[in-house]
Short mmCIF file of N, CA and C in Angstrom, two decimals:
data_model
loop_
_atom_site.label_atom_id
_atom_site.label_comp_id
_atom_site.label_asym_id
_atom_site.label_seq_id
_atom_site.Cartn_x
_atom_site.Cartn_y
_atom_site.Cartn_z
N UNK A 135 -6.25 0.30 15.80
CA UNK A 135 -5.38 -0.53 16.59
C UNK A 135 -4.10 0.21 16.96
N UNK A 136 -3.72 1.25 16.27
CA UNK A 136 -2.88 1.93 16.55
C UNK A 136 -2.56 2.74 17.46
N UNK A 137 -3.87 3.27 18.18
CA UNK A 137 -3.77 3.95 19.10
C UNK A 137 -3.55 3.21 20.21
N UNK A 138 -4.61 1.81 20.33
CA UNK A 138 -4.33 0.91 21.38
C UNK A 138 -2.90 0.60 21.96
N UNK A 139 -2.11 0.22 20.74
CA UNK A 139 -1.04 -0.38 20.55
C UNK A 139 0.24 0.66 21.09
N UNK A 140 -0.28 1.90 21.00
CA UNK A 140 1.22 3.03 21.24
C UNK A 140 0.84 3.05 23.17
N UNK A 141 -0.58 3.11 23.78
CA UNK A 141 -0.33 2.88 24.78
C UNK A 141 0.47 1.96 25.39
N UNK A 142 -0.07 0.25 24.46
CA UNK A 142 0.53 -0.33 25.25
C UNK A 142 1.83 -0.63 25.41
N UNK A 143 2.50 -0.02 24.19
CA UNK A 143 3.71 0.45 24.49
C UNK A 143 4.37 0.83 25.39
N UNK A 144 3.64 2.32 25.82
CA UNK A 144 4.33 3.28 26.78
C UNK A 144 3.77 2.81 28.11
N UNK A 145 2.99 1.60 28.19
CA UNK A 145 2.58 1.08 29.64
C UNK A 145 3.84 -0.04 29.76
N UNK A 146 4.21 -0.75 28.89
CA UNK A 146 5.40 -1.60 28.75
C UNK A 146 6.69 -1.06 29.41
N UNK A 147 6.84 0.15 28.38
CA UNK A 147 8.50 1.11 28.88
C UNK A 147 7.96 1.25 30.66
N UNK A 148 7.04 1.71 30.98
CA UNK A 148 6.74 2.17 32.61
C UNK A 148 6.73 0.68 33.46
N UNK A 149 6.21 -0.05 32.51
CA UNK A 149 6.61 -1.22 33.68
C UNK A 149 8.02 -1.49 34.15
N UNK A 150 8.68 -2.00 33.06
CA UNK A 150 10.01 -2.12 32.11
C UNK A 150 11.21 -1.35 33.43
N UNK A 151 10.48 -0.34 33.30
CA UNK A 151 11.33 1.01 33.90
C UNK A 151 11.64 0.20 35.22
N UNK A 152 10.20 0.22 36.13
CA UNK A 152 9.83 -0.06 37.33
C UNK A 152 10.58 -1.28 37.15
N UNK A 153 10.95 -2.47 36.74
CA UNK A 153 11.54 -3.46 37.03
C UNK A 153 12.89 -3.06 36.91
N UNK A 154 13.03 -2.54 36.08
CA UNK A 154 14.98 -2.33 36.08
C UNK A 154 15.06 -1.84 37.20
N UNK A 155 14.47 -0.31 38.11
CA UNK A 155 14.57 0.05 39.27
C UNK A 155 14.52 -1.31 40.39
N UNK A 156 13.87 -2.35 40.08
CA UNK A 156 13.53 -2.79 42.01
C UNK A 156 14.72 -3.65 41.27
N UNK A 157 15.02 -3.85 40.20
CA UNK A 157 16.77 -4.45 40.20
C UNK A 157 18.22 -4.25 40.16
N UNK A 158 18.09 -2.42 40.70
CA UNK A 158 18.96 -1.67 40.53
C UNK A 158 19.36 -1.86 42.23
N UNK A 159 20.57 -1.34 42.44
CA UNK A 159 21.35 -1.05 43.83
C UNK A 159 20.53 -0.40 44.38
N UNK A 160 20.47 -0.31 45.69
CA UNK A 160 19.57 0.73 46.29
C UNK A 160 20.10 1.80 46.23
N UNK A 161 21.37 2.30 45.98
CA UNK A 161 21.74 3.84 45.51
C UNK A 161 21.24 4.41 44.79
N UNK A 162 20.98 3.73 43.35
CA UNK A 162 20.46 3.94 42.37
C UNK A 162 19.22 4.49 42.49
N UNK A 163 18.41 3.33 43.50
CA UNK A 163 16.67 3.36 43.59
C UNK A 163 16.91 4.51 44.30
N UNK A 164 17.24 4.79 45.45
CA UNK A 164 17.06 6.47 45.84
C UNK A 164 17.64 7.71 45.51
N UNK A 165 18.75 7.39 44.36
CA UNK A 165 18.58 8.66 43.11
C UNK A 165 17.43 8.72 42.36
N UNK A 166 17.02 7.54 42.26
CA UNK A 166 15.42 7.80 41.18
C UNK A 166 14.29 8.32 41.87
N UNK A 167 14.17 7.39 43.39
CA UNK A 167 12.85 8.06 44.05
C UNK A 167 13.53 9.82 44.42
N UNK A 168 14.77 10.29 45.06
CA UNK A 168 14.69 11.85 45.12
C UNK A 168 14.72 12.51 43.88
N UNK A 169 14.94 11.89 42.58
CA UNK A 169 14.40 12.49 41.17
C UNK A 169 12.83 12.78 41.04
N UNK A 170 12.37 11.91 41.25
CA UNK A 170 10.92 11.58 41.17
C UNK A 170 10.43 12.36 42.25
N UNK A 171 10.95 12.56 43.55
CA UNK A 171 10.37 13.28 44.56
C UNK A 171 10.67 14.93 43.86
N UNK A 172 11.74 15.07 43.55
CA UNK A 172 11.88 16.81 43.35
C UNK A 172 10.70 17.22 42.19
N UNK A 173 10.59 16.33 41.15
CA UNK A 173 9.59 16.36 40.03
C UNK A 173 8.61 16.50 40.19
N UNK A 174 8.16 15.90 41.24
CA UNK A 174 6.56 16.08 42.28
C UNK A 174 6.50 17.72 43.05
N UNK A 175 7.88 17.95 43.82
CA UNK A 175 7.64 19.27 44.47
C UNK A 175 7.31 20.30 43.32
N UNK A 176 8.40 20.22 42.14
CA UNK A 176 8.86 21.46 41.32
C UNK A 176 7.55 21.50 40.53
N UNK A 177 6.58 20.56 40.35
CA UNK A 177 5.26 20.49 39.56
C UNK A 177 4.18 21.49 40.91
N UNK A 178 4.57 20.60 42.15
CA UNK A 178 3.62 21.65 43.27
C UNK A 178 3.73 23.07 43.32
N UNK A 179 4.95 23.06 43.38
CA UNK A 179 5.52 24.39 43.77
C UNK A 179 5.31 25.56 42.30
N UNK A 180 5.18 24.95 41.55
CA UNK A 180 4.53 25.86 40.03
C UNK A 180 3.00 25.68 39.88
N UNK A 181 2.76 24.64 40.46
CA UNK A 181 0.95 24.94 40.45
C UNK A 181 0.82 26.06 41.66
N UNK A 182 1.38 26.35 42.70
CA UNK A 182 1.03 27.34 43.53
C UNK A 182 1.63 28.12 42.81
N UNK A 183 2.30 28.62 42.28
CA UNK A 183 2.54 29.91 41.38
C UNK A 183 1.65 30.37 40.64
N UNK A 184 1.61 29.04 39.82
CA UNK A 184 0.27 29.35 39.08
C UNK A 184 -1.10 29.79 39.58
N UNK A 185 -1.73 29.40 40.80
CA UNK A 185 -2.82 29.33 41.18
C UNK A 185 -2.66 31.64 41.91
N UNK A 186 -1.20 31.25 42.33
CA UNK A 186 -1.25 32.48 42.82
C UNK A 186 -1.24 33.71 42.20
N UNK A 187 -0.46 33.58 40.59
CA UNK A 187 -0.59 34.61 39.55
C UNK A 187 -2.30 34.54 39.24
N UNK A 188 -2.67 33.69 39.18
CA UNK A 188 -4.19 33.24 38.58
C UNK A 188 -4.82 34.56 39.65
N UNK A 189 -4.82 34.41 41.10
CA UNK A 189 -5.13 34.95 42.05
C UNK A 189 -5.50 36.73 41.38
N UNK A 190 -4.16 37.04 41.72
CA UNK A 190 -3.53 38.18 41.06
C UNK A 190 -3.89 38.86 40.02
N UNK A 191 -4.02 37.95 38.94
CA UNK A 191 -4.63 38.37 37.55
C UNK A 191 -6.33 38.58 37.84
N UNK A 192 -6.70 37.89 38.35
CA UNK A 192 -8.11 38.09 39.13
C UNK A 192 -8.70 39.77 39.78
N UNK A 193 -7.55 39.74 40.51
CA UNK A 193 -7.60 41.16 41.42
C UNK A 193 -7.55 42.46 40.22
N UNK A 194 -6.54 41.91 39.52
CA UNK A 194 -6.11 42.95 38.65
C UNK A 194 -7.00 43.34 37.63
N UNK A 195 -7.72 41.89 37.21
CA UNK A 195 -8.94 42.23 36.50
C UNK A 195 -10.01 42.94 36.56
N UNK A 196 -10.54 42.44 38.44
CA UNK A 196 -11.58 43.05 39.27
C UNK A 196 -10.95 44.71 38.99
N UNK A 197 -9.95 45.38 39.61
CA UNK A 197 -9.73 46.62 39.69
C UNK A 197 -9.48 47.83 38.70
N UNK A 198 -9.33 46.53 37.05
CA UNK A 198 -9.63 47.26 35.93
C UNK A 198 -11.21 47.56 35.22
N UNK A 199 -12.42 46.34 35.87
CA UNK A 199 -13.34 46.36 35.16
C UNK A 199 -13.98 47.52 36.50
N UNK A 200 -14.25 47.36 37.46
CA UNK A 200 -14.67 47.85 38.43
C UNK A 200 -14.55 49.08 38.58
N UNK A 201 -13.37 49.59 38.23
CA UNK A 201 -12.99 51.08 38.06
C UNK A 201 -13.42 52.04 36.88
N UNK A 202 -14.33 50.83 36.26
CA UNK A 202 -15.16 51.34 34.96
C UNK A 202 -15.46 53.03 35.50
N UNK A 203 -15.85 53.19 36.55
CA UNK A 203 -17.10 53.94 36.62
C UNK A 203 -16.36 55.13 37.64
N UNK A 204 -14.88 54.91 37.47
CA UNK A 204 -13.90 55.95 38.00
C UNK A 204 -13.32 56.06 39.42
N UNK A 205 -13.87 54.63 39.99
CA UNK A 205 -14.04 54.70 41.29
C UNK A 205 -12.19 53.72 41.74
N UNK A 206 -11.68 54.92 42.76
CA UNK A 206 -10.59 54.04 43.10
C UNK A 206 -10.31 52.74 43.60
N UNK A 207 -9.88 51.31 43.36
CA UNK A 207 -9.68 50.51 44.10
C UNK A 207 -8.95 50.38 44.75
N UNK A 208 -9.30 49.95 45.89
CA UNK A 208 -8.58 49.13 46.87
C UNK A 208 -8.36 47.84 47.27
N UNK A 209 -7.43 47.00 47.44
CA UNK A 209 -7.44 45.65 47.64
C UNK A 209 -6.43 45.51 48.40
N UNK A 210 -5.71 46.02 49.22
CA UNK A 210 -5.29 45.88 50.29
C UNK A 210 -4.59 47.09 50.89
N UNK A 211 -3.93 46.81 52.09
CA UNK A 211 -3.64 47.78 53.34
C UNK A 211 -3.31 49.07 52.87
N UNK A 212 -1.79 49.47 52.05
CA UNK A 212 -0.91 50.42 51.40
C UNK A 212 -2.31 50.93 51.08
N UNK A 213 -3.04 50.49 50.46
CA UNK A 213 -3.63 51.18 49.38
C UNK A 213 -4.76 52.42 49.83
N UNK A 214 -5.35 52.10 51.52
CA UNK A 214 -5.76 52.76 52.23
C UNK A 214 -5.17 54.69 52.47
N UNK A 215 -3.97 54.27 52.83
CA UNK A 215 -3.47 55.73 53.43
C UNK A 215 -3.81 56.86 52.17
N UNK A 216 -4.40 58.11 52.88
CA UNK A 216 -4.53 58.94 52.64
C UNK A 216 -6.02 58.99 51.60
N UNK A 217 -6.73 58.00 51.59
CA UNK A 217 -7.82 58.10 50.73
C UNK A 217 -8.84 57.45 51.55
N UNK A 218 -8.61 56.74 52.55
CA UNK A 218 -9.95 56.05 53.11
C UNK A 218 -9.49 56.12 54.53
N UNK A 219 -10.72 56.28 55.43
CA UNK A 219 -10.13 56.61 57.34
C UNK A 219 -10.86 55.38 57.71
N UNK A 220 -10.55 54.19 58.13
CA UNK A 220 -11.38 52.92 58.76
C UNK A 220 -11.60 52.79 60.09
N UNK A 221 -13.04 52.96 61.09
CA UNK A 221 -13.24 53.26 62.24
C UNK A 221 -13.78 51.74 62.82
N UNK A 222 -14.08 51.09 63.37
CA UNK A 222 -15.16 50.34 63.88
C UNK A 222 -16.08 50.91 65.09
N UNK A 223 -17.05 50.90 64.69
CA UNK A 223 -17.92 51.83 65.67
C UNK A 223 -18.53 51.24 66.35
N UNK A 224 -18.94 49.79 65.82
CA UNK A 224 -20.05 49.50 67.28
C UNK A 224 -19.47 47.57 67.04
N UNK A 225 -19.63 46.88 68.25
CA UNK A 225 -19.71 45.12 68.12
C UNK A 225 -20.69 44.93 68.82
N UNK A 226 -21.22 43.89 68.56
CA UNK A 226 -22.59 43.55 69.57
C UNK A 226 -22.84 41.68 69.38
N UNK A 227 -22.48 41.25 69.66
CA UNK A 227 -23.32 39.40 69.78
C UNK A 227 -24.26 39.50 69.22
N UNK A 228 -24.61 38.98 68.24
CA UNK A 228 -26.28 39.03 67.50
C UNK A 228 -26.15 37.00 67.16
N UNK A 229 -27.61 36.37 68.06
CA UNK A 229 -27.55 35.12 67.80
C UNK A 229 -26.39 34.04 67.62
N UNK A 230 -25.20 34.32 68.26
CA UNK A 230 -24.38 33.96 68.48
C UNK A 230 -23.41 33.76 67.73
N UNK A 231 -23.22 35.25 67.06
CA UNK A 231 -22.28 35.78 66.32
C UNK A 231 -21.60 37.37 66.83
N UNK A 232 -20.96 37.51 65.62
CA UNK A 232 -20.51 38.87 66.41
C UNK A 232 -21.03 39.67 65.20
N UNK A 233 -21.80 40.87 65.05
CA UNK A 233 -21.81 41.78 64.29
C UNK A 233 -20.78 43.16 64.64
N UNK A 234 -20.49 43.19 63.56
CA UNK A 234 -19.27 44.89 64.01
C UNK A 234 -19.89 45.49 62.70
N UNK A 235 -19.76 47.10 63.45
CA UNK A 235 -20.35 47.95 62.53
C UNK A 235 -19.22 48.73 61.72
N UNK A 236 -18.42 48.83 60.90
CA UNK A 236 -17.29 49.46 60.75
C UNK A 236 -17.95 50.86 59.83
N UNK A 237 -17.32 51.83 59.68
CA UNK A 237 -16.96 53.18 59.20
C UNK A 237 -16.06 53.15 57.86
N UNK A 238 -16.43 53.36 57.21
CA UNK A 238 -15.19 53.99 55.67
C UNK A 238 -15.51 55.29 55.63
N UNK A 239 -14.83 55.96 55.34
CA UNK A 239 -14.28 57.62 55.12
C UNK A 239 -14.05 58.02 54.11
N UNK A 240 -14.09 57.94 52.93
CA UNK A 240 -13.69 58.29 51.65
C UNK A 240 -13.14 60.14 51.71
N UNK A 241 -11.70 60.11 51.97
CA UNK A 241 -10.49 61.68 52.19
C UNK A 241 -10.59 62.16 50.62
N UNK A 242 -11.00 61.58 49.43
CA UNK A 242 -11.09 61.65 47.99
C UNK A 242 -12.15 62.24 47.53
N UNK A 243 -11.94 62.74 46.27
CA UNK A 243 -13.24 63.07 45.66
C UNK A 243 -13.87 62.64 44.15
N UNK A 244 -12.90 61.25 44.50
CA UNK A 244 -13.73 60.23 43.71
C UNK A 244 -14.30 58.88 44.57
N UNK A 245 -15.08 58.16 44.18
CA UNK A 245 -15.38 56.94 44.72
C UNK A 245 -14.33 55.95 45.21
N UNK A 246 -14.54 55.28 45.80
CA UNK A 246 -13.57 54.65 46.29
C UNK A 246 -13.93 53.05 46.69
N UNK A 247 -13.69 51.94 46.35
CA UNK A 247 -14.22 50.76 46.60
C UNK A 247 -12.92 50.07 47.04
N UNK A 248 -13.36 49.19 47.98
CA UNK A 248 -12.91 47.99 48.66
C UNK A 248 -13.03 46.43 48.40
N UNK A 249 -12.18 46.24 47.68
CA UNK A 249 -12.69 44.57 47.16
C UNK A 249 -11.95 43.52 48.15
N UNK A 250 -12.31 42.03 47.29
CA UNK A 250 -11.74 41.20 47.93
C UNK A 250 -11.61 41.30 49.26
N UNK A 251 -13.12 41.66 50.30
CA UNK A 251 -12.75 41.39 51.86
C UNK A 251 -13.29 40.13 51.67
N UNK A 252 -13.54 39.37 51.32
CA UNK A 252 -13.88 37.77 51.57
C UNK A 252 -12.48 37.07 51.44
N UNK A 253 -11.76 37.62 50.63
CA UNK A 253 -10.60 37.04 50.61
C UNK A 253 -9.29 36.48 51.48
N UNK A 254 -8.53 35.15 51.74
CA UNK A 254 -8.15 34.80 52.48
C UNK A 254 -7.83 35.81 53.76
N UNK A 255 -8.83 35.52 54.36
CA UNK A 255 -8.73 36.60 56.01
C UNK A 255 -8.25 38.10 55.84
N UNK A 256 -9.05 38.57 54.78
CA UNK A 256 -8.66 39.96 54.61
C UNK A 256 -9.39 41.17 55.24
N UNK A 257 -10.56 40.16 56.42
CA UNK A 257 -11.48 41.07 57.10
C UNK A 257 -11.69 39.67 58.55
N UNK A 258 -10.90 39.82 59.34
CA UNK A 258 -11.06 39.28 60.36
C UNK A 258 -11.31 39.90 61.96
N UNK A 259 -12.22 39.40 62.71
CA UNK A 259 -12.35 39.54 64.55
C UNK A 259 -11.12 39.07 65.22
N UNK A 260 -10.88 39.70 66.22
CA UNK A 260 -9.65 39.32 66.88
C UNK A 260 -10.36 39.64 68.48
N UNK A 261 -10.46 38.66 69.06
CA UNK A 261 -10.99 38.76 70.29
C UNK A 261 -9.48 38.96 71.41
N UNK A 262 -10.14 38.80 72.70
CA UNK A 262 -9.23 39.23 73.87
C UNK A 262 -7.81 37.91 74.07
N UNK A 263 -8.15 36.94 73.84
CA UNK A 263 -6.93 35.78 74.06
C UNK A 263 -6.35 35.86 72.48
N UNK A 264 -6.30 36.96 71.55
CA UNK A 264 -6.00 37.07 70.06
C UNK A 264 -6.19 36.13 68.90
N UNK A 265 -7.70 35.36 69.31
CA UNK A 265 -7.81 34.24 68.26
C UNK A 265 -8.96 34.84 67.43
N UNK A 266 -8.75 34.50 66.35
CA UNK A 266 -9.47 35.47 65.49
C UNK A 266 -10.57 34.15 64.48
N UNK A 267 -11.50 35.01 63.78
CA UNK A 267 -12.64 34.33 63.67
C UNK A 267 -13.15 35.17 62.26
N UNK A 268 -13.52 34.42 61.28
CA UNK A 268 -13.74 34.15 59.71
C UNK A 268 -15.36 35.19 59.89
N UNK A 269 -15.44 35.51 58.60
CA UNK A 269 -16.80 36.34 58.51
C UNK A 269 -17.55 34.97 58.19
N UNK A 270 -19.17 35.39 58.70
CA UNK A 270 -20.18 34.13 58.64
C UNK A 270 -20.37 33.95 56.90
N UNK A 271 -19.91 32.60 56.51
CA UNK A 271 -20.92 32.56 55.08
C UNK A 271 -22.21 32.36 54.92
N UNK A 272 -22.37 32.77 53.99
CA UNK A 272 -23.85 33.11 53.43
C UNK A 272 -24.68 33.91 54.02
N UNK A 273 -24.02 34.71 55.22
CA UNK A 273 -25.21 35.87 55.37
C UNK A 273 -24.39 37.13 54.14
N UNK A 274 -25.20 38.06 54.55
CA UNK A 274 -25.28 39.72 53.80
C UNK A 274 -23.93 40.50 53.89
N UNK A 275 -22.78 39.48 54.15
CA UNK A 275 -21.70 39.69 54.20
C UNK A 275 -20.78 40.51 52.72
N UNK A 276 -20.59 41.51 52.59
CA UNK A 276 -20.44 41.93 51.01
C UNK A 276 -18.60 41.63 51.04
N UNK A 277 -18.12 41.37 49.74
CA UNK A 277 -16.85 41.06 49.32
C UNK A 277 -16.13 42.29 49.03
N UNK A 278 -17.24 43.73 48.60
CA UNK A 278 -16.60 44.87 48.21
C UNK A 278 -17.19 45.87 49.00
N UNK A 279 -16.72 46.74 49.13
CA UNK A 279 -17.78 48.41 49.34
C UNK A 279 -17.22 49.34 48.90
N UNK A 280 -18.20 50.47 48.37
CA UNK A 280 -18.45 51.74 47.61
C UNK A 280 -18.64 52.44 48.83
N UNK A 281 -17.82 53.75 48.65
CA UNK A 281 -17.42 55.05 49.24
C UNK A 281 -17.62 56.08 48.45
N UNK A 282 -18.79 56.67 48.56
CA UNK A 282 -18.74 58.43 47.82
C UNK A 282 -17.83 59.00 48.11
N UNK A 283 -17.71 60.07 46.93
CA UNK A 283 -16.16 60.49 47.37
C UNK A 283 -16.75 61.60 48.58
N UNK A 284 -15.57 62.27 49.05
CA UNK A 284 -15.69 62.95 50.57
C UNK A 284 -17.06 63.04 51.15
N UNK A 285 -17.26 61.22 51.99
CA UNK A 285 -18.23 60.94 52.60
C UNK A 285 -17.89 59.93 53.38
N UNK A 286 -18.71 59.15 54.35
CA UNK A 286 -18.56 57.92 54.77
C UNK A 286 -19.53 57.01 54.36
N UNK A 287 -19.20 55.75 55.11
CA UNK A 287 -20.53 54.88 54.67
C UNK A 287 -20.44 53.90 55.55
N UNK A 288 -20.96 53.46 56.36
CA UNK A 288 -21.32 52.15 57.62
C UNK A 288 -21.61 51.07 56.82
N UNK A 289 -20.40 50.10 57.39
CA UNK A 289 -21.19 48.42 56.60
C UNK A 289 -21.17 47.68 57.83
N UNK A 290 -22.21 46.91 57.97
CA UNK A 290 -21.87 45.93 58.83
C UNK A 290 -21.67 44.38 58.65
N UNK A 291 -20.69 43.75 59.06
CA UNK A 291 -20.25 42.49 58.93
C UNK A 291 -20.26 41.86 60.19
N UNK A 292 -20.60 40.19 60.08
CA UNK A 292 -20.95 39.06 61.14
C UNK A 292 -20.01 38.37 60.89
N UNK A 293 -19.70 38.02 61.89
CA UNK A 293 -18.33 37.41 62.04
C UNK A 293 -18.59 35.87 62.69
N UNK A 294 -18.33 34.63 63.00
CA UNK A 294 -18.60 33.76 63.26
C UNK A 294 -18.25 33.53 64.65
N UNK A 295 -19.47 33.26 65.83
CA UNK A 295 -19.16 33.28 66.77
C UNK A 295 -19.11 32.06 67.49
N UNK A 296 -18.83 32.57 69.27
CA UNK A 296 -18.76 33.51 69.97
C UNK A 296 -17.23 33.91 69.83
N UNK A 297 -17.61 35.44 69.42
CA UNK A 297 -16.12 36.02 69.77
C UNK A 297 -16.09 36.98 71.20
N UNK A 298 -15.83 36.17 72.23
CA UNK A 298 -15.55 36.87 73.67
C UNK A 298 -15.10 37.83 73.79
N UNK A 299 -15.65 39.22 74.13
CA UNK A 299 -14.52 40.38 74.74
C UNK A 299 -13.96 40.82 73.34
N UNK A 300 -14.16 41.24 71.82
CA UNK A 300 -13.66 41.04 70.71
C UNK A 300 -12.50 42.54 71.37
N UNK A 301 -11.47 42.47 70.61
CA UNK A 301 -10.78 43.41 70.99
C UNK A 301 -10.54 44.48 69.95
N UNK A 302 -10.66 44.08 68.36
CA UNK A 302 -10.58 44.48 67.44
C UNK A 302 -10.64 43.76 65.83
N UNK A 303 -11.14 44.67 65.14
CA UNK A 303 -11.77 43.87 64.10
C UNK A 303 -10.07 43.91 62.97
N UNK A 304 -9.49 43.18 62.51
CA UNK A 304 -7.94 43.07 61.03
C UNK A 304 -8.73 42.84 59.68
N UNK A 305 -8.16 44.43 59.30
CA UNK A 305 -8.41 44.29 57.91
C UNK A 305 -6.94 44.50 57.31
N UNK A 306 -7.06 43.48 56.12
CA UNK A 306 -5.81 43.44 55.55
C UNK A 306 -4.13 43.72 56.45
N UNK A 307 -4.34 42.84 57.67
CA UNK A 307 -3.39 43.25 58.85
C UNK A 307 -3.46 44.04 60.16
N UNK A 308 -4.26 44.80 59.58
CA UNK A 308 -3.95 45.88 60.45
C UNK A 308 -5.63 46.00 61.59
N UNK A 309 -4.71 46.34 62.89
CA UNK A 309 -6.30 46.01 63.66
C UNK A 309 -6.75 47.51 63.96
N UNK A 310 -8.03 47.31 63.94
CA UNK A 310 -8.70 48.57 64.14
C UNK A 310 -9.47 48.07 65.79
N UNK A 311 -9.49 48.89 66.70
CA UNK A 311 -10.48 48.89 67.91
C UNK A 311 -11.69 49.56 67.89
N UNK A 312 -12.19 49.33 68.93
CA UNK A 312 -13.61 50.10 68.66
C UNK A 312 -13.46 51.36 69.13
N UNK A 313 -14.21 52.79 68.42
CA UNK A 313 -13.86 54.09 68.28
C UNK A 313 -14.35 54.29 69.79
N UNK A 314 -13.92 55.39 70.51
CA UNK A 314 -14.53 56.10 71.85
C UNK A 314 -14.71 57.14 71.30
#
């Protein structure tokens, strides 16, 4: 009965509460509701922290277990220069999508991997009016790629169509065009 009893306690004080408020001045009541409102943001605004360190710790994890095998990671733009050359070589409409053929270069002479391109638009189409377009889910779309060291390697990714006239494929920002 005890346990019952401490709820109905603390359902009492919350009612309790709520009545003293709708009998308080309305000054009062909207010091309590912008109390109550900041308490709501400052709880949001730390779950996106949280969710975003979570993120982070994720990546960081991926690039410690992954690198088991000596191979450099990459997970975003900076991390490119001077170790990987990114080309796009061919786009073509396939069933009313866009396939692009892109190029990695591995300038190193260790392996070199690319993670997290599934990740919030970290491998996007950018067509001719600059609206850009998500890789297709659930096809053969890979999240990472492996680069021998001083070699290349062709992946190709589908992009969700129609992307008109594509002008260039953004990875991690930065747009690449198609090679001449």
């Amino acid at each position: 009965m005890g346990k019952h009893s401490g709820m109905s306690t603390a359902l009492a004080l919350l009612l309790s509460a709520g009545m003293a408020c709708a009998e308080e001045p309305a000054s009062e009541t909207s010091t309590l509701k912008e109390s109550a409102k900041a308490a709501v943001s400052s709880a949001i605004s730390a779950g996106k922290n949280l969710l975003g360190g979570a993120s982070e710790g994720v990546t960081e994890g991926r690039e410690s277990a992954q690198g088991a095998d000596g191979a450099l990671i990459i997970s975003q733009l900076d991390q490119l220069d001077g170790k990987v050359e990114v080309k796009l070589l061919k786009v073509e409409a396939v069933e009313g999508n866009l396939s692009a053929l892109l190029g990695f270069k591995n300038l190193t002479d260790k392996p070199v991997r690319l993670i997290n391109l599934w990740q919030n638009g970290a491998l996007l189409a950018i067509d001719q009016d600059d609206y850009s377009s998500n890789l297709v889910p659930g096809i053969d779309n890979p999240d990472e790629v492996t680069v021998p060291p001083k070699t290349g390697v062709r992946q190709k990714f589908v992009f969700q169509g129609p992307v008109e006239g594509p002008k260039s494929l953004r990875l991690w920002g930065k747009d690449f065009s198609v090679a001449k």
